[in-house]
Amino acid sequence: MEVSTEKRQFVEHLQAFRNILGESFVFTDEESLNNYAHDETENLHFLPDIVLKPRTAEELAATMKICNAHKIPVTPRGAGTGLSGGALPHLGGVLVSFERMNSIDIDERNLQVTVEPGVITEVLQNAVKEKGLFYPPDPSSRGSCFIGGNVAENSGGPKAVKYGVVKDYVLNLQVVLPTGEIIWTGANVLKNSTGYNLTQLMVGSEGTLGLVTKIVLKLLPHPTYELLMLVPFNNLEKAGEAVSAIFRAGFTPSALELVEINALKIVSSFVDSTVVPVTDDMEAHLIIEVDGNNMDVLMQEMEAIAELLTQFDCGEIFFADDAQQKAELWKLRRRVAEAVKLDGYTIEEDTVVPRAALPALIRGVKELGKTHHFKVVCYGHAGDGNLHIRIKKEGNIYSLNNPNVIPALRALFELVKKLGGTISGEHGIGLIQKEYMGIMFEDMQLELMRGIKRTFDPNNILNSGKIFDQK
Ligand SMILES: Cc1cc2nc3c(=O)[nH]c(=O)nc-3n(C[C@H](O)[C@H](O)[C@H](O)COP(=O)(O)OP(=O)(O)OC[C@H]3O[C@@H](n4cnc5c(N)ncnc54)[C@H](O)[C@@H]3O)c2cc1C
């Protein structure tokens, strides 16, 4: 029987990848392909043709040269915890997993760390903490997501409200370009006004411009103390109003999270916790943390915030006394997404508005829920104006062009834009939000983005069809 050209080429590429990476790090078996066919975005599933696990930038560069020459689609993948479908290999082709690139090299003299993309974020945080140092960005998924994925998404997390997001810590990146060259984007310095900022262009580019193979991060001294309180509110919008009042009064908490009561009930039962008494007269809670090195100052700050919040119809405040109570509260917050997803709130949106517009966003979302017949729960990084909105619609499974869902999401994003916000604060656009980029940008801005993509990736092989479609 004659072997087709396509099949022959596939076998040739496979052999070339094996020659570069070694037999053990090139996968085509069904189980491996299935393991990399999905992320945490709804129920989407796309099989790659080949999974590659390079150990070095040089190996990866050599494989990219082959992919570029033969126009093979390439999808970079971290831990697959993404919520916008960025790591989904929707065009098949090669999937690059960074799990073998996981070294950490701490530079204590300069308060910096050079880390490879396959390091789990919490592992990195613990490694630097052992040296008294602090890497603050802490997505709720930090126990499983990779630092490379965090860079690609410009991730945030609870601490972003005081310490900023990933972009605020990235000093320099080693990147393998889609064409197979290896570059460094900047220098390992705290200030840099030398030419265009390629480092920041790469951060948040969702694996569409290059494959990040080394990351140089700035570190801080680790704060000594953290105090945590949980504040119940009788009214969800009042909780939203209280958020901006805290900052206007001159406080900067190290975390300020909102959890609507339904989400709290669901997650409490999911993790079997009774630490928070849930009563029917409450609509939402704020989790507020302050950190620093002087306990007296922190206590005064907490008391002053608590006093301020009495103006917003809050209930009895719960102060987490010990490490166990703090861990319990954070466990509840960090597992909300997982719990509500399992409860049927499958669609998650990552809206962000100017902080003072939070009450209007909350009100608008509830009205949209009534108009478009969906159930909704809100939670998230309220201190940043970043509200995750989870939607439940009977019989609905997210699909990229589900006619039941698109009008509702469009209305939501138009509301967010009207309030001066944008459609993703930290999860990225990926595959599933690109439909809505036109709400945020005119053709002119989108064409500029496409031009940048063309410059980095002339053959459009790297994570093609993510963020926008190339024309
Ligand atoms: C329960 C839960 C809670 C979450 N909480 C938060 C939160 O608080 N804050 C937050 O910001 N996000 C949160 N997320 C979203 C997600 O964890 C983050 O987006 C995270 O940064 C993704 O990392 P990952 O390693 O899983 O990347 P993946 O999902 O594997 O990939 C994400 C994107 O990065 C690209 N990519 C991965 N590695 C590289 C690389 N080395 N070079 C180039 N591109 C690369 C991929 O192509 C893809 O586009 C949460 C997710 C879950 C499931």
Coordinates of C-alpha atoms and ligand atoms in Angstrom, one line a residue:
M1 CA 0.0 0.0 0.0
E2 CA 1.3 3.5 -0.8
V3 CA 1.9 5.7 2.1
S4 CA 0.4 9.2 1.7
T5 CA 2.7 12.2 1.6
E6 CA 1.1 13.7 4.7
K7 CA 1.7 10.4 6.6
R8 CA 5.3 10.2 5.4
Q9 CA 6.0 13.8 6.4
F10 CA 4.4 13.2 9.9
V11 CA 6.7 10.2 10.4
E12 CA 9.7 12.2 9.2
H13 CA 8.9 15.1 11.6
L14 CA 8.4 12.6 14.4
Q15 CA 11.8 11.1 13.8
A16 CA 13.4 14.6 13.7
F17 CA 11.8 15.5 17.0
R18 CA 13.0 12.2 18.6
N19 CA 16.5 12.9 17.3
I20 CA 16.5 16.3 19.1
L21 CA 14.7 15.5 22.4
G22 CA 15.3 11.7 22.7
E23 CA 12.7 8.9 22.3
S24 CA 11.3 9.3 25.8
F25 CA 10.2 12.9 25.4
V26 CA 8.1 12.7 22.2
F27 CA 4.6 11.4 22.7
T28 CA 1.9 10.2 20.2
D29 CA 0.1 7.6 22.3
E30 CA -3.6 8.2 22.9
E31 CA -3.4 8.6 26.7
S32 CA -0.7 11.3 26.4
L33 CA -2.5 13.2 23.7
N34 CA -5.7 13.1 25.8
N35 CA -3.9 14.4 28.9
Y36 CA -3.1 17.6 27.0
A37 CA -6.4 18.0 25.1
H38 CA -8.1 20.2 27.7
D39 CA -7.5 22.8 30.3
E40 CA -9.8 24.3 33.0
T41 CA -11.9 26.1 30.4
E42 CA -15.3 24.6 30.5
N43 CA -15.6 21.3 28.6
L44 CA -13.5 22.0 25.5
H45 CA -11.4 19.2 24.2
F46 CA -8.9 19.3 21.2
L47 CA -6.3 16.6 20.6
P48 CA -2.8 17.5 19.6
D49 CA -0.9 15.2 17.1
I50 CA 2.3 15.2 19.1
V51 CA 3.4 16.2 22.6
L52 CA 7.0 17.4 23.1
K53 CA 8.7 17.8 26.4
P54 CA 12.0 19.6 25.8
R55 CA 14.5 20.1 28.6
T56 CA 16.4 23.1 27.2
A57 CA 15.8 26.2 25.2
E58 CA 18.2 24.9 22.6
E59 CA 16.2 21.7 22.1
L60 CA 13.0 23.7 21.9
A61 CA 14.6 26.1 19.3
A62 CA 15.7 23.2 17.1
T63 CA 12.1 21.8 17.1
M64 CA 10.6 25.2 16.4
K65 CA 12.8 25.5 13.3
I66 CA 11.2 22.3 12.0
C67 CA 7.7 23.5 12.9
N68 CA 8.3 26.8 11.2
A69 CA 9.8 25.3 8.1
H70 CA 6.8 23.0 7.7
K71 CA 4.1 25.3 9.1
I72 CA 3.2 22.9 11.8
P73 CA 0.8 24.5 14.5
V74 CA 2.4 24.8 17.9
T75 CA 0.6 25.2 21.2
P76 CA 2.6 26.1 24.4
R77 CA 1.3 24.6 27.6
G78 CA 2.0 25.2 31.3
A79 CA -0.1 23.3 33.8
G80 CA -3.3 23.6 31.9
T81 CA -5.2 25.6 34.6
G82 CA -6.0 28.3 32.2
L83 CA -9.6 29.6 32.1
S84 CA -9.6 31.1 28.6
G85 CA -8.5 28.1 26.5
G86 CA -5.0 29.5 25.7
A87 CA -3.3 26.1 26.0
L88 CA -5.9 24.2 23.9
P89 CA -4.4 22.7 20.8
H90 CA -7.5 23.6 18.7
L91 CA -5.5 23.2 15.4
G92 CA -3.8 19.9 16.4
G93 CA -0.1 19.8 15.6
V94 CA 2.6 20.0 18.2
L95 CA 1.9 20.7 21.9
V96 CA 5.0 21.8 23.9
S97 CA 4.8 21.0 27.6
F98 CA 7.3 22.8 29.9
E99 CA 7.1 20.4 32.8
R100 CA 10.8 19.3 32.5
M101 CA 12.0 22.9 32.5
N102 CA 11.8 23.4 36.3
S103 CA 15.0 24.9 37.8
I104 CA 15.1 27.7 40.3
D105 CA 18.2 29.9 40.8
I106 CA 17.9 32.5 43.6
D107 CA 20.2 35.5 43.6
E108 CA 20.0 36.7 47.2
R109 CA 22.4 39.6 46.7
N110 CA 20.2 41.2 44.1
L111 CA 16.8 40.0 45.4
Q112 CA 16.1 38.2 42.1
V113 CA 15.4 34.7 41.0
T114 CA 15.9 33.1 37.6
V115 CA 13.3 30.4 37.1
E116 CA 12.3 28.0 34.3
P117 CA 8.7 28.1 33.1
G118 CA 7.7 24.6 34.4
V119 CA 8.0 25.5 38.1
I120 CA 4.8 25.4 40.1
T121 CA 4.1 29.0 41.4
E122 CA 3.7 27.9 45.0
V123 CA 7.0 25.9 44.8
L124 CA 8.8 29.0 43.7
Q125 CA 7.1 31.1 46.5
N126 CA 8.2 28.6 49.1
A127 CA 11.7 28.3 47.8
V128 CA 12.3 32.1 48.0
K129 CA 10.5 32.3 51.4
E130 CA 13.1 30.0 52.8
K131 CA 15.6 32.8 52.1
G132 CA 13.3 35.4 53.7
L133 CA 12.2 36.6 50.3
F134 CA 8.8 37.2 48.8
Y135 CA 7.3 36.6 45.3
P136 CA 3.8 38.0 45.8
P137 CA 1.7 37.1 42.7
D138 CA -0.5 34.3 43.9
P139 CA -3.2 33.1 41.6
S140 CA -5.7 31.0 43.5
S141 CA -4.4 28.1 41.4
R142 CA -0.9 28.6 42.7
G143 CA -0.6 25.1 44.0
S144 CA -0.8 23.7 40.5
C145 CA -0.2 26.4 37.8
F146 CA 3.2 27.1 36.3
I147 CA 5.2 30.3 36.5
G148 CA 5.5 30.2 32.6
G149 CA 1.7 30.1 32.4
N150 CA 1.5 33.0 34.8
V151 CA 3.9 35.1 32.7
A152 CA 1.9 34.3 29.5
E153 CA -1.4 35.3 31.2
N154 CA 0.0 38.2 33.3
S155 CA -1.7 36.5 36.2
G156 CA -2.9 38.2 39.3
G157 CA -4.4 36.8 42.5
P158 CA -5.4 38.1 45.9
K159 CA -2.2 39.9 46.7
A160 CA -2.2 41.9 43.4
V161 CA -4.2 44.7 45.2
K162 CA -1.1 45.7 47.2
Y163 CA 1.7 44.1 45.3
G164 CA 0.7 44.2 41.7
V165 CA 0.5 41.4 39.1
V166 CA 3.2 39.2 37.3
K167 CA 4.2 42.1 35.0
D168 CA 5.4 44.1 38.0
Y169 CA 8.0 41.4 38.8
V170 CA 9.3 40.3 35.4
L171 CA 12.7 41.9 34.7
N172 CA 13.9 39.8 31.8
L173 CA 12.9 36.8 29.7
Q174 CA 14.6 34.2 27.6
V175 CA 12.4 33.4 24.7
V176 CA 12.4 30.9 21.8
L177 CA 10.9 32.7 18.9
P178 CA 8.5 30.8 16.5
T179 CA 11.2 31.0 13.9
G180 CA 13.6 29.1 16.2
E181 CA 16.0 31.8 17.4
I182 CA 16.7 32.3 21.1
I183 CA 16.7 35.8 22.5
W184 CA 16.8 37.7 25.9
T185 CA 14.2 40.5 26.0
G186 CA 16.0 42.9 28.4
A187 CA 18.4 42.9 31.3
N188 CA 18.4 41.8 34.9
V189 CA 17.9 45.3 36.2
L190 CA 15.3 47.2 38.1
K191 CA 15.1 50.1 35.6
N192 CA 15.4 49.9 31.9
S193 CA 14.7 52.6 29.3
T194 CA 16.5 50.9 26.4
G195 CA 14.4 50.7 23.4
Y196 CA 11.0 49.1 23.1
N197 CA 10.0 47.0 26.1
L198 CA 10.0 43.5 24.6
T199 CA 9.9 42.0 28.1
Q200 CA 6.5 43.6 28.9
L201 CA 5.3 42.9 25.3
M202 CA 5.9 39.2 26.0
V203 CA 4.2 39.2 29.4
G204 CA 0.5 38.6 28.9
S205 CA 0.9 37.7 25.2
E206 CA -0.7 34.3 25.9
G207 CA 2.0 32.2 24.1
T208 CA 1.3 33.8 20.8
L209 CA 4.6 35.7 20.3
G210 CA 7.3 33.3 21.7
L211 CA 7.9 30.4 24.1
V212 CA 9.3 31.6 27.4
T213 CA 12.2 29.4 28.6
K214 CA 13.7 31.5 31.5
I215 CA 12.2 34.2 33.6
V216 CA 14.1 36.7 35.8
L217 CA 11.9 38.0 38.6
K218 CA 12.3 40.7 41.1
L219 CA 11.8 39.7 44.8
L220 CA 10.9 41.6 47.9
P221 CA 11.7 41.0 51.6
H222 CA 9.0 38.8 53.1
P223 CA 6.6 40.7 55.4
T224 CA 6.7 39.3 59.0
Y225 CA 3.0 39.4 59.9
E226 CA -0.4 39.1 58.2
L227 CA -3.8 39.8 59.9
L228 CA -7.0 38.5 58.3
M229 CA -10.7 39.3 58.9
L230 CA -13.9 38.2 57.3
V231 CA -16.7 40.8 57.1
P232 CA -20.3 39.9 56.4
F233 CA -22.6 42.3 54.6
N234 CA -26.4 42.4 54.5
N235 CA -26.3 43.8 51.0
L236 CA -24.1 42.8 48.1
E237 CA -23.9 46.3 46.6
K238 CA -23.0 47.8 50.0
A239 CA -20.1 45.3 50.1
G240 CA -19.0 46.7 46.7
E241 CA -19.3 50.3 48.0
A242 CA -17.2 49.5 51.0
V243 CA -14.3 48.3 48.8
S244 CA -13.5 51.7 47.4
A245 CA -14.2 53.4 50.7
I246 CA -11.4 51.4 52.3
F247 CA -8.8 52.8 49.8
R248 CA -10.2 56.3 49.9
A249 CA -9.7 56.3 53.6
G250 CA -6.0 55.7 53.0
F251 CA -5.7 51.9 53.6
T252 CA -4.0 49.4 51.2
P253 CA -4.9 45.9 52.3
S254 CA -2.7 43.1 51.1
A255 CA -5.8 41.3 50.0
L256 CA -9.4 42.4 49.6
E257 CA -11.6 39.6 48.2
L258 CA -15.4 39.5 47.8
V259 CA -17.4 36.3 47.9
E260 CA -21.2 36.4 47.3
I261 CA -23.2 34.3 49.8
N262 CA -24.3 31.6 47.2
A263 CA -20.6 31.0 46.3
L264 CA -19.7 30.8 50.0
K265 CA -22.5 28.3 50.7
I266 CA -21.4 26.1 47.8
V267 CA -17.7 26.2 48.7
S268 CA -18.3 25.6 52.4
S269 CA -20.2 22.4 51.6
F270 CA -17.7 21.4 49.0
V271 CA -14.7 21.6 51.4
D272 CA -16.9 20.5 54.4
S273 CA -16.1 23.7 56.4
T274 CA -18.1 25.4 59.1
V275 CA -15.6 28.1 59.9
V276 CA -17.9 30.8 58.5
P277 CA -21.4 30.9 59.9
V278 CA -23.7 31.3 56.9
T279 CA -27.0 33.1 57.8
D280 CA -29.8 33.9 55.4
D281 CA -29.7 37.7 56.1
M282 CA -26.2 38.0 54.6
E283 CA -25.6 38.6 50.9
A284 CA -21.8 38.8 50.7
H285 CA -18.5 38.7 52.6
L286 CA -15.3 40.6 52.2
I287 CA -12.0 38.9 53.1
I288 CA -9.5 41.6 54.2
E289 CA -5.9 41.0 54.9
V290 CA -3.2 43.5 56.0
D291 CA 0.5 42.7 56.2
G292 CA 3.7 44.3 57.4
N293 CA 6.5 44.2 60.0
N294 CA 4.9 46.0 63.0
M295 CA 2.1 44.1 64.7
D296 CA 0.8 47.2 66.6
V297 CA 0.5 49.2 63.4
L298 CA -1.3 46.3 61.8
M299 CA -3.8 45.8 64.7
Q300 CA -4.6 49.6 64.6
E301 CA -5.1 49.4 60.8
M302 CA -7.5 46.4 61.1
E303 CA -9.5 48.1 63.8
A304 CA -9.7 51.3 61.8
I305 CA -10.9 49.4 58.7
A306 CA -13.5 47.5 60.9
E307 CA -14.8 50.8 62.3
L308 CA -15.1 52.3 58.8
L309 CA -17.1 49.3 57.6
T310 CA -19.8 49.8 60.2
Q311 CA -21.1 52.5 57.8
F312 CA -21.9 49.9 55.2
D313 CA -24.4 47.8 57.0
C314 CA -21.9 45.0 57.9
G315 CA -22.5 42.2 60.4
E316 CA -20.3 40.8 63.1
I317 CA -16.7 40.7 62.0
F318 CA -14.7 37.4 62.3
F319 CA -11.0 37.9 63.0
A320 CA -8.9 34.9 62.1
D321 CA -6.9 34.3 65.3
D322 CA -4.4 31.7 64.4
A323 CA -2.6 30.2 61.4
Q324 CA -5.2 27.4 61.2
Q325 CA -8.2 29.8 60.9
K326 CA -6.4 31.9 58.4
A327 CA -5.6 28.8 56.3
E328 CA -9.2 27.7 56.5
L329 CA -10.5 31.1 55.3
W330 CA -8.0 31.1 52.4
K331 CA -8.9 27.5 51.5
L332 CA -12.6 28.6 51.2
R333 CA -11.6 31.5 49.0
R334 CA -9.1 29.7 46.8
R335 CA -11.5 26.8 46.1
V336 CA -14.6 28.9 45.2
A337 CA -14.0 28.6 41.4
E338 CA -13.7 24.8 41.5
A339 CA -16.7 24.4 43.8
V340 CA -19.1 26.6 41.8
K341 CA -18.0 25.1 38.5
L342 CA -18.9 21.7 39.8
D343 CA -22.3 23.1 41.0
G344 CA -23.1 23.9 37.4
Y345 CA -21.8 27.5 37.1
T346 CA -19.7 26.4 34.2
I347 CA -19.1 29.8 32.4
E348 CA -16.6 32.1 34.1
E349 CA -16.0 35.7 33.1
D350 CA -13.1 37.8 34.4
T351 CA -14.5 41.3 34.3
V352 CA -12.6 44.3 35.7
V353 CA -13.9 47.8 36.2
P354 CA -12.6 50.9 38.0
R355 CA -13.0 50.1 41.7
A356 CA -15.8 52.6 42.4
A357 CA -17.9 51.1 39.6
L358 CA -18.1 47.7 41.4
P359 CA -21.6 48.3 42.8
A360 CA -22.9 49.3 39.3
L361 CA -21.3 46.2 37.8
I362 CA -22.9 44.0 40.5
R363 CA -26.3 45.6 40.0
G364 CA -26.0 45.3 36.2
V365 CA -25.0 41.7 36.3
K366 CA -28.0 40.7 38.4
E367 CA -30.3 42.6 36.0
L368 CA -28.7 40.8 33.0
G369 CA -29.2 37.5 34.8
K370 CA -33.0 38.2 34.9
T371 CA -33.2 39.4 31.3
H372 CA -31.2 36.5 29.9
H373 CA -32.4 33.9 32.3
F374 CA -29.2 32.7 33.8
K375 CA -28.2 32.3 37.4
V376 CA -25.1 34.1 38.5
V377 CA -22.6 34.2 41.4
C378 CA -19.9 36.9 41.9
Y379 CA -16.6 36.6 43.7
G380 CA -13.1 37.7 43.2
H381 CA -10.5 40.3 43.6
A382 CA -12.8 43.2 44.5
G383 CA -9.9 45.4 45.7
D384 CA -8.7 45.5 42.1
G385 CA -12.3 46.0 40.7
N386 CA -11.8 42.4 39.3
L387 CA -15.0 40.4 39.6
H388 CA -15.3 36.8 38.5
I389 CA -18.8 36.3 37.3
R390 CA -19.9 32.7 37.1
I391 CA -23.0 31.8 35.0
K392 CA -25.3 28.8 35.2
K393 CA -27.8 28.2 32.4
E394 CA -29.9 25.1 32.4
G395 CA -28.7 22.5 30.0
N396 CA -25.9 24.6 28.9
I397 CA -22.3 23.5 28.2
Y398 CA -20.0 26.2 27.0
S399 CA -19.4 25.9 23.3
L400 CA -17.6 28.5 21.2
N401 CA -20.7 29.6 19.4
N402 CA -23.6 28.6 21.6
P403 CA -26.5 30.8 20.6
N404 CA -27.9 30.6 24.1
V405 CA -24.9 32.2 25.7
I406 CA -23.4 34.6 23.2
P407 CA -26.0 37.4 23.5
A408 CA -25.8 37.3 27.3
L409 CA -22.0 37.5 27.3
R410 CA -22.1 40.3 24.8
A411 CA -24.5 42.3 26.9
L412 CA -22.2 41.6 30.0
F413 CA -19.1 42.8 28.2
E414 CA -20.9 45.9 26.8
L415 CA -21.9 46.8 30.3
V416 CA -18.3 46.3 31.5
K417 CA -17.0 48.6 28.7
K418 CA -19.7 51.2 29.5
L419 CA -18.5 51.2 33.1
G420 CA -14.9 52.0 32.0
G421 CA -13.7 48.4 32.4
T422 CA -12.4 45.6 30.3
I423 CA -13.3 42.0 29.6
S424 CA -10.3 40.2 31.2
G425 CA -8.4 41.3 34.2
E426 CA -6.1 38.2 34.6
H427 CA -7.4 35.2 32.8
G428 CA -6.6 36.3 29.2
I429 CA -8.6 36.2 26.0
G430 CA -7.4 32.9 24.7
L431 CA -9.7 30.9 22.5
I432 CA -13.0 31.6 24.1
Q433 CA -13.1 35.4 24.4
K434 CA -11.7 36.4 21.1
E435 CA -15.2 36.7 19.7
Y436 CA -15.6 39.8 22.0
M437 CA -12.4 41.6 21.3
G438 CA -14.3 43.9 18.9
I439 CA -16.3 45.3 21.9
M440 CA -13.0 46.6 23.5
F441 CA -11.0 47.5 20.4
E442 CA -11.5 49.2 17.0
D443 CA -10.1 47.6 13.9
M444 CA -7.1 50.0 14.1
Q445 CA -5.9 48.5 17.5
L446 CA -6.6 45.0 16.4
E447 CA -4.6 45.5 13.2
L448 CA -1.7 46.8 15.3
M449 CA -1.8 43.7 17.3
R450 CA -1.9 41.5 14.2
G451 CA 1.1 43.4 12.9
I452 CA 3.1 42.6 16.0
K453 CA 2.1 38.9 15.7
R454 CA 3.2 38.8 12.1
T455 CA 6.6 40.3 13.0
F456 CA 7.3 37.6 15.6
D457 CA 5.6 34.8 13.8
P458 CA 5.5 35.3 10.1
N459 CA 4.1 31.8 9.4
N460 CA 1.4 32.2 12.1
I461 CA 2.3 28.8 13.7
L462 CA 2.5 29.7 17.4
N463 CA -0.8 29.5 19.3
S464 CA -2.6 30.7 16.1
G465 CA -6.2 31.7 16.5
K466 CA -5.8 32.8 20.1
I467 CA -6.6 36.4 21.2
F468 CA -7.7 37.2 17.6
D469 CA -7.7 35.6 14.2
Q470 CA -4.9 36.6 11.9
K471 CA -6.2 38.0 8.6
Ligands
LIG1 C1 -9.2 27.1 40.5 C2 -8.5 28.2 39.7 C3 -8.2 29.4 40.2 C4 -7.5 30.4 39.5 N1 -7.2 31.5 40.1 C5 -6.6 32.5 39.4 C6 -6.2 33.7 40.0 O1 -6.5 34.0 41.2 N2 -5.6 34.6 39.3 C7 -5.2 34.4 38.0 O2 -4.7 35.3 37.4 N3 -5.6 33.2 37.4 C8 -6.2 32.3 38.1 N4 -6.5 31.1 37.4 C9 -6.2 30.9 36.0 C10 -4.9 30.1 35.7 O3 -4.5 29.4 36.8 C11 -3.8 31.1 35.3 O4 -4.2 31.7 34.1 C12 -2.4 30.5 35.2 O5 -1.5 31.6 35.0 C13 -2.3 29.5 34.1 O6 -1.1 28.9 34.2 P1 -0.8 27.4 33.6 O7 0.6 27.0 33.9 O8 -1.9 26.5 34.0 O9 -1.0 27.8 32.1 P2 -1.8 27.0 30.9 O10 -3.2 27.1 31.2 O11 -1.2 25.7 30.6 O12 -1.5 28.0 29.7 C14 -2.0 29.4 29.8 C15 -1.4 30.2 28.6 O13 0.0 30.3 28.7 C16 0.7 29.9 27.6 N5 1.9 29.3 28.0 C17 2.2 28.5 29.0 N6 3.5 28.3 29.2 C18 4.1 29.1 28.3 C19 5.5 29.4 28.0 N7 6.5 28.9 28.7 N8 5.8 30.3 27.0 C20 4.8 30.9 26.3 N9 3.5 30.6 26.6 C21 3.1 29.8 27.6 C22 -0.3 28.8 27.0 O14 -0.1 28.7 25.6 C23 -1.6 29.5 27.3 O15 -1.9 30.5 26.3 C24 -7.2 30.1 38.1 C25 -7.5 28.9 37.6 C26 -8.2 27.9 38.3 C27 -8.5 26.6 37.7

